[in-house]
Coordinates of C-alpha atoms and ligand atoms in Angstrom, one line a residue:
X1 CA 23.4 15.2 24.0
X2 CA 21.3 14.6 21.2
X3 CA 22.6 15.4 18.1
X4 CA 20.6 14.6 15.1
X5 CA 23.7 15.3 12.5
X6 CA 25.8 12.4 13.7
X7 CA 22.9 9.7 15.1
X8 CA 21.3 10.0 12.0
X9 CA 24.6 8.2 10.3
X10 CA 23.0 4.8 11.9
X11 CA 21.7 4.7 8.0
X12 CA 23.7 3.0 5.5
X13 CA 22.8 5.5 2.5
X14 CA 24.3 8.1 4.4
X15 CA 27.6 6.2 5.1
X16 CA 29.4 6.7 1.6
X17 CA 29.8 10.0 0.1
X18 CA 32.8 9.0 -1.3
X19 CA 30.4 7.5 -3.8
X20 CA 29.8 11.3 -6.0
X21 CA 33.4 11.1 -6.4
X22 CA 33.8 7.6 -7.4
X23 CA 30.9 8.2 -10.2
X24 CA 32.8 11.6 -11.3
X25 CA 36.1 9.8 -11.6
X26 CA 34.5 7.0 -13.8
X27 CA 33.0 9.9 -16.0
X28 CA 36.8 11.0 -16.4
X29 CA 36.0 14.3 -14.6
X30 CA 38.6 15.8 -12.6
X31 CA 38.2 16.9 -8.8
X32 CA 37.5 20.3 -9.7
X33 CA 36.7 21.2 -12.8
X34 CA 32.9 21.9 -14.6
X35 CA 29.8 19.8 -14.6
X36 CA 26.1 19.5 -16.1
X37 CA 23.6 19.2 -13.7
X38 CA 22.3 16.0 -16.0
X39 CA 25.4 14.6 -15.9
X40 CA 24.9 13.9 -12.4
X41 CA 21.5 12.7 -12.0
X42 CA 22.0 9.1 -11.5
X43 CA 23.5 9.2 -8.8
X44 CA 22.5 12.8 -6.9
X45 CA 18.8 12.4 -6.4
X46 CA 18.3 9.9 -3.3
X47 CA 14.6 9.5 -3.5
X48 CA 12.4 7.5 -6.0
X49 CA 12.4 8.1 -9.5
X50 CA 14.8 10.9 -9.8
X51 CA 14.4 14.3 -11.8
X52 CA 11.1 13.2 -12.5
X53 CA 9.5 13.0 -9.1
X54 CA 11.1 16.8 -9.1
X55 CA 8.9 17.6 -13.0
X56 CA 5.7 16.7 -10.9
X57 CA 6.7 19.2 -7.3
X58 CA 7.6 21.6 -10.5
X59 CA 4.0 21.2 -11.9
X60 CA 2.2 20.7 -9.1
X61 CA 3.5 23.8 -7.4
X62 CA 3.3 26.1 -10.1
X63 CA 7.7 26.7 -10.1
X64 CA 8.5 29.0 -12.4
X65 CA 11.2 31.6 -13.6
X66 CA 12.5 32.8 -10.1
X67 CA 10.3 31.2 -7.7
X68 CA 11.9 31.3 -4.4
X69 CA 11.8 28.0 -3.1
X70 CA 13.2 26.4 0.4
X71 CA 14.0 22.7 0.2
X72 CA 14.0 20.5 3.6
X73 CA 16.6 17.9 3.5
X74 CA 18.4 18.7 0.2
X75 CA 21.5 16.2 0.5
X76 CA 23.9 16.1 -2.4
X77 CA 21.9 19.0 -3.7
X78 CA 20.5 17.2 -6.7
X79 CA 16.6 18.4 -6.9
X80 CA 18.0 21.9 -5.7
X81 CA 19.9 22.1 -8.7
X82 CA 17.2 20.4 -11.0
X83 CA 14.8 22.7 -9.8
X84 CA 17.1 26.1 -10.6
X85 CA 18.3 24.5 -13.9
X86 CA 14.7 23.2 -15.3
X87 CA 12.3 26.0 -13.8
X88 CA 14.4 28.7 -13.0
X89 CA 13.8 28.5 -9.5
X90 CA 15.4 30.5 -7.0
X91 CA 16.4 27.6 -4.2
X92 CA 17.5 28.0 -0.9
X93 CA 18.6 23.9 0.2
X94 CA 18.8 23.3 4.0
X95 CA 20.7 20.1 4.7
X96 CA 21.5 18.7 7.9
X97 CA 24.7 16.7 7.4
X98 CA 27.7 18.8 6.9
X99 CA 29.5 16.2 4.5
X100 CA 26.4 16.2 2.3
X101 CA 26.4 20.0 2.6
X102 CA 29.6 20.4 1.7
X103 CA 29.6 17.7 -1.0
X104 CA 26.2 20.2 -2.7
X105 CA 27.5 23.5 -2.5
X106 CA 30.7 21.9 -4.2
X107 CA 28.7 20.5 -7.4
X108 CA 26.5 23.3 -7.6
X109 CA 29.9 25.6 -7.8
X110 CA 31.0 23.5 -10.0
X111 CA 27.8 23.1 -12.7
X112 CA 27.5 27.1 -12.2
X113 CA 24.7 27.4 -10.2
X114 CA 25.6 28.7 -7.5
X115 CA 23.8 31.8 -8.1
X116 CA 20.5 30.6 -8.5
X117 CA 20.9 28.3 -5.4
X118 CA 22.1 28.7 -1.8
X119 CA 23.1 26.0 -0.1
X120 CA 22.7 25.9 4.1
X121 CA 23.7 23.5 6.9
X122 CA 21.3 23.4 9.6
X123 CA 18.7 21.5 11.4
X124 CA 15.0 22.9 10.3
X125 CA 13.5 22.4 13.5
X126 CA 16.1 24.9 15.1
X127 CA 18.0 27.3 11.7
X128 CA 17.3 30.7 12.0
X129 CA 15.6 32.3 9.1
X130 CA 15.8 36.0 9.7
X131 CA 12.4 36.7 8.2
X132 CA 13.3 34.6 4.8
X133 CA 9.8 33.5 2.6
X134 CA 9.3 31.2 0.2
X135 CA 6.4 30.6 -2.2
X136 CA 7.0 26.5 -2.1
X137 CA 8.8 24.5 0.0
X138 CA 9.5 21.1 -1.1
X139 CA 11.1 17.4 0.4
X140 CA 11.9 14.3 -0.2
X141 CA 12.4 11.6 1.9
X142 CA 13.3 14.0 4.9
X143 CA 10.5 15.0 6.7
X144 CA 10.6 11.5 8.6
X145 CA 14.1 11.9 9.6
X146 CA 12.6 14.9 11.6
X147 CA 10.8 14.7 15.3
X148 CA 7.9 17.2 16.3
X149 CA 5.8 17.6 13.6
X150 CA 3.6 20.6 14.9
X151 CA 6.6 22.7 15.3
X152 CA 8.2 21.6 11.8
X153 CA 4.7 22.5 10.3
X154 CA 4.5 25.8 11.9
X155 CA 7.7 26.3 10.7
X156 CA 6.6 26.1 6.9
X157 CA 3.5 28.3 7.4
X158 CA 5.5 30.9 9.0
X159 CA 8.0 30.9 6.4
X160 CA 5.4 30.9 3.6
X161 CA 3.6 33.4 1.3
X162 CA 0.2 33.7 2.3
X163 CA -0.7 31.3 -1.0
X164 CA 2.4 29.2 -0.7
X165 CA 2.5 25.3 -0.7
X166 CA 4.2 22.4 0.6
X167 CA 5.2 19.3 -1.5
X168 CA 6.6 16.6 0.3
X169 CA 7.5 12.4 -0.8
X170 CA 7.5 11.0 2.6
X171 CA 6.8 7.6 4.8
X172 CA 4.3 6.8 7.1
X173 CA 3.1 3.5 8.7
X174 CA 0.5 2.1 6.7
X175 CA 0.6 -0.9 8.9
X176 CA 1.2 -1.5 12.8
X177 CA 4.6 -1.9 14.0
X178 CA 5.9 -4.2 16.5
X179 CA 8.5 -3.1 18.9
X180 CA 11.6 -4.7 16.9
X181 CA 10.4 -2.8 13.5
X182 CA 10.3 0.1 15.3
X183 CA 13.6 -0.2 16.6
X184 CA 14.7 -1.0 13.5
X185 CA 13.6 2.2 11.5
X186 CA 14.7 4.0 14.5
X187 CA 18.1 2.9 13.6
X188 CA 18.6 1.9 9.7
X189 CA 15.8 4.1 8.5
X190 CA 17.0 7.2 11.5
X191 CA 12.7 7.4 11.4
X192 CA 11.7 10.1 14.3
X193 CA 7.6 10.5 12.9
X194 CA 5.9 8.0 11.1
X195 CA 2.3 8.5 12.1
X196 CA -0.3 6.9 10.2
X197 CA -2.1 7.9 7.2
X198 CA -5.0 9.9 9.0
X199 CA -2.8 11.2 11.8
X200 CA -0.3 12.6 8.9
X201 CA -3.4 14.5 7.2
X202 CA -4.8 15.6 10.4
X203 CA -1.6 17.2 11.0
X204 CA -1.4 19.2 7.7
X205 CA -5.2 20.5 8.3
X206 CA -4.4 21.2 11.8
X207 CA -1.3 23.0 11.2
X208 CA -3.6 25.1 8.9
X209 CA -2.3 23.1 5.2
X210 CA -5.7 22.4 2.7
X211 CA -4.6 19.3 1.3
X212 CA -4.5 19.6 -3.2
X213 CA -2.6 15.9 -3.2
X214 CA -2.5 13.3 -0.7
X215 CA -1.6 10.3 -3.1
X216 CA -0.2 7.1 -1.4
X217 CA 2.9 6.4 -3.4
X218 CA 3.4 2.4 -1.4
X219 CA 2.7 0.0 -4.2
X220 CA 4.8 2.4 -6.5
X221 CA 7.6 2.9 -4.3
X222 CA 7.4 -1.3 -3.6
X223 CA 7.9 -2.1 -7.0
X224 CA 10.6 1.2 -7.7
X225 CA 13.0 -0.5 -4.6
X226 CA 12.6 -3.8 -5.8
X227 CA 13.6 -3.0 -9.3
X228 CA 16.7 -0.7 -8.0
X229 CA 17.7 -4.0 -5.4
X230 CA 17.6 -6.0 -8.8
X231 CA 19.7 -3.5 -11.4
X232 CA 22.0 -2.9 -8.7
X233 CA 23.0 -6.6 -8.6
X234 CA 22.6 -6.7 -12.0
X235 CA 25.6 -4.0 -12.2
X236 CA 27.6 -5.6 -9.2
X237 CA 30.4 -6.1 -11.5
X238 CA 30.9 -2.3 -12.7
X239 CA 29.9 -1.5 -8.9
X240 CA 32.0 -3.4 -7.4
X241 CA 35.2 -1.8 -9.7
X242 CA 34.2 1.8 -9.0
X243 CA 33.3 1.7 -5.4
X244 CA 34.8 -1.0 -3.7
X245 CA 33.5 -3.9 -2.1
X246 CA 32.9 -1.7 1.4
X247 CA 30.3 0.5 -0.8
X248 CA 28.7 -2.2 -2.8
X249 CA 27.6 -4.1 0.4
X250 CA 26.6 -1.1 2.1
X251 CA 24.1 -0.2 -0.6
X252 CA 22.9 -3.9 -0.9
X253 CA 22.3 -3.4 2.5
X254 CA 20.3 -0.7 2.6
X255 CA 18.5 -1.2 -0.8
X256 CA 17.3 -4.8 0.2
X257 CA 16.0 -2.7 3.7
X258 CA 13.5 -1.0 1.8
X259 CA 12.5 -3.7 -0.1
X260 CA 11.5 -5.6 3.0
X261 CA 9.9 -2.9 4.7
X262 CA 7.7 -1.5 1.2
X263 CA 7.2 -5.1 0.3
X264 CA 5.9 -5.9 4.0
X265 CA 2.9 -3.7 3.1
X266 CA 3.6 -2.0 6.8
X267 CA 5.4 0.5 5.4
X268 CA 4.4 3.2 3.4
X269 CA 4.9 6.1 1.2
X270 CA 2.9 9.0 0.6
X271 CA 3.0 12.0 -1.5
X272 CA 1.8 15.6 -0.6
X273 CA 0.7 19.3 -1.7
X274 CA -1.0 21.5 0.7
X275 CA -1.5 24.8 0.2
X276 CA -1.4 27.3 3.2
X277 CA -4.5 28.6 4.3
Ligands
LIG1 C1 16.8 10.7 1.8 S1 17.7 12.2 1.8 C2 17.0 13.0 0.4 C3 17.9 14.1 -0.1 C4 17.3 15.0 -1.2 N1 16.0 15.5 -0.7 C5 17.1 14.1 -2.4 O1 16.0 13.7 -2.7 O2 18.1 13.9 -3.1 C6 17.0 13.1 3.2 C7 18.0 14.2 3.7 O3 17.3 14.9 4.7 C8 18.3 15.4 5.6 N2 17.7 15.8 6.9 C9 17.2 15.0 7.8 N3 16.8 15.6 8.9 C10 17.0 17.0 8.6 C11 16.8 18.2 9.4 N4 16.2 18.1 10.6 N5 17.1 19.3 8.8 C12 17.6 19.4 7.6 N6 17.9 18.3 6.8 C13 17.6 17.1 7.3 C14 19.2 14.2 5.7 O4 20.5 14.6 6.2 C15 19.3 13.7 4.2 O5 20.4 14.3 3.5

């Protein structure tokens, strides 16, 4: 059977969660006791440019003071918890993998914000939502992972106000791939739609989105993963004596991926807002 929650483990950044509690212990935190959301956002944000990538959904979106918002793909839970902490937003963060799940409802607990956001495990294309709406509904770096884009886009219209919008980082193929790339982000990227730039507006407008932003973030996003590939060496030292040798070759791994694939030029990364028409 195909279960999305376990194949999508054929990518390395999703191997080590042990990771979170490697960088707690190294800021002499205990295994239980009280956080700050900013103390943790060097290592809880996995997309590019951390908290502020969130600032600009936060802008863009209009966020505010109780906002109920739904984030796709929330992972350790650290834009979730940006979002509540900064804005005031009311987040609701759906997350596929249970370890991750558990992992952000545990640090959210933990920085005291579990009141403002509530963490789910689920798959989007199949949770139940029991009539739930959202004014924004927000992703990063997940809407790739996930197969059948008409039904995931219905999804977010149906779940949003009438005015609502979407803000999504994503990928898409901004070149051609050959069979053995696409077998390849199949399996180290866990890539289930990466349509090309016009398919990927066409979709939006289709679905019934009016595109506000449709800004291609490649060149950016390039030079962002080289520069992480290159500070990450640069640290192997203090890596390598929190994490282990296991997790520093892991994230190499993965880190000199992306450089490849963005520095190929094939491919690509975009950023949306679409507001529901
Ligand atoms: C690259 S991570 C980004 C996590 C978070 N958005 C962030 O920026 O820190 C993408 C996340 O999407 C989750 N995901 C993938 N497919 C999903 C699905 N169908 N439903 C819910 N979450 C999903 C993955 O498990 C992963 O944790």
């Amino acid at each position: 059977m195909n279960d999305r929650s376990t194949d999508i483990k054929s990518m390395k950044l999703y191997h080590h969660i042990d990771r979170v509690m490697n960088e707690l212990r190294e800021l002499g935190k205990d295994d239980t006791g009280r956080l700050q959301v900013r103390e943790l956002t060097s290592f809880d944000q996995l997309h590019y440019h951390g908290t502020g990538a969130v600032d600009y959904a936060i802008r863009a979106t209009g966020i505010d003071e109780g906002t109920p918002v739904l984030e796709i793909g929330s992972g350790l839970g650290g834009p979730a918890r940006y979002l509540a902490l900064s804005a005031g937003a009311d987040v609701t963060a759906l997350e596929l993998q249970e370890d991750h799940h558990l992992m952000a409802s545990s640090l959210t607990e933990r920085c005291g914000l579990d009141d403002r956001v509530e963490h789910l495990c689920g798959d989007f294309l199949t949770h139940p939502w029991h009539g739930a709406r959202f004014q924004v509904i927000v992703s990063w770096l997940a809407l790739y992972h996930i197969p059948q884009r008409n039904v995931l886009l219905q999804r977010c219209r149906s779940l949003l106000e009438d005015d609502g919008f979407i803000h999504a980082e994503d990928l898409y193929e901004r070149g051609p791939f050959d069979d053995l790339e696409k077998a390849e982000l199949a399996s180290e990227l866990f890539a289930n739609y990466l349509p090309n730039r016009n398919q990927y507006r066409m979709d939006l407008v289709d679905a019934g989105f009016e595109l506000v932003v449709f800004e291609d973030m490649s060149e950016d996003w390039a030079a962002f993963t080289h520069d992480r590939l290159n500070s990450y060496l640069d640290q192997r030292e203090r890596h390598l004596r929190v994490h282990g040798e296991e997790v520093f070759d892991t994230m190499c791994a993965f880190y000199d991926t992306m450089v490849r694939l963005f520095s190929s030029g094939k491919l690509g990364g975009i950023r949306v807002v679409a507001r529901r028409t």
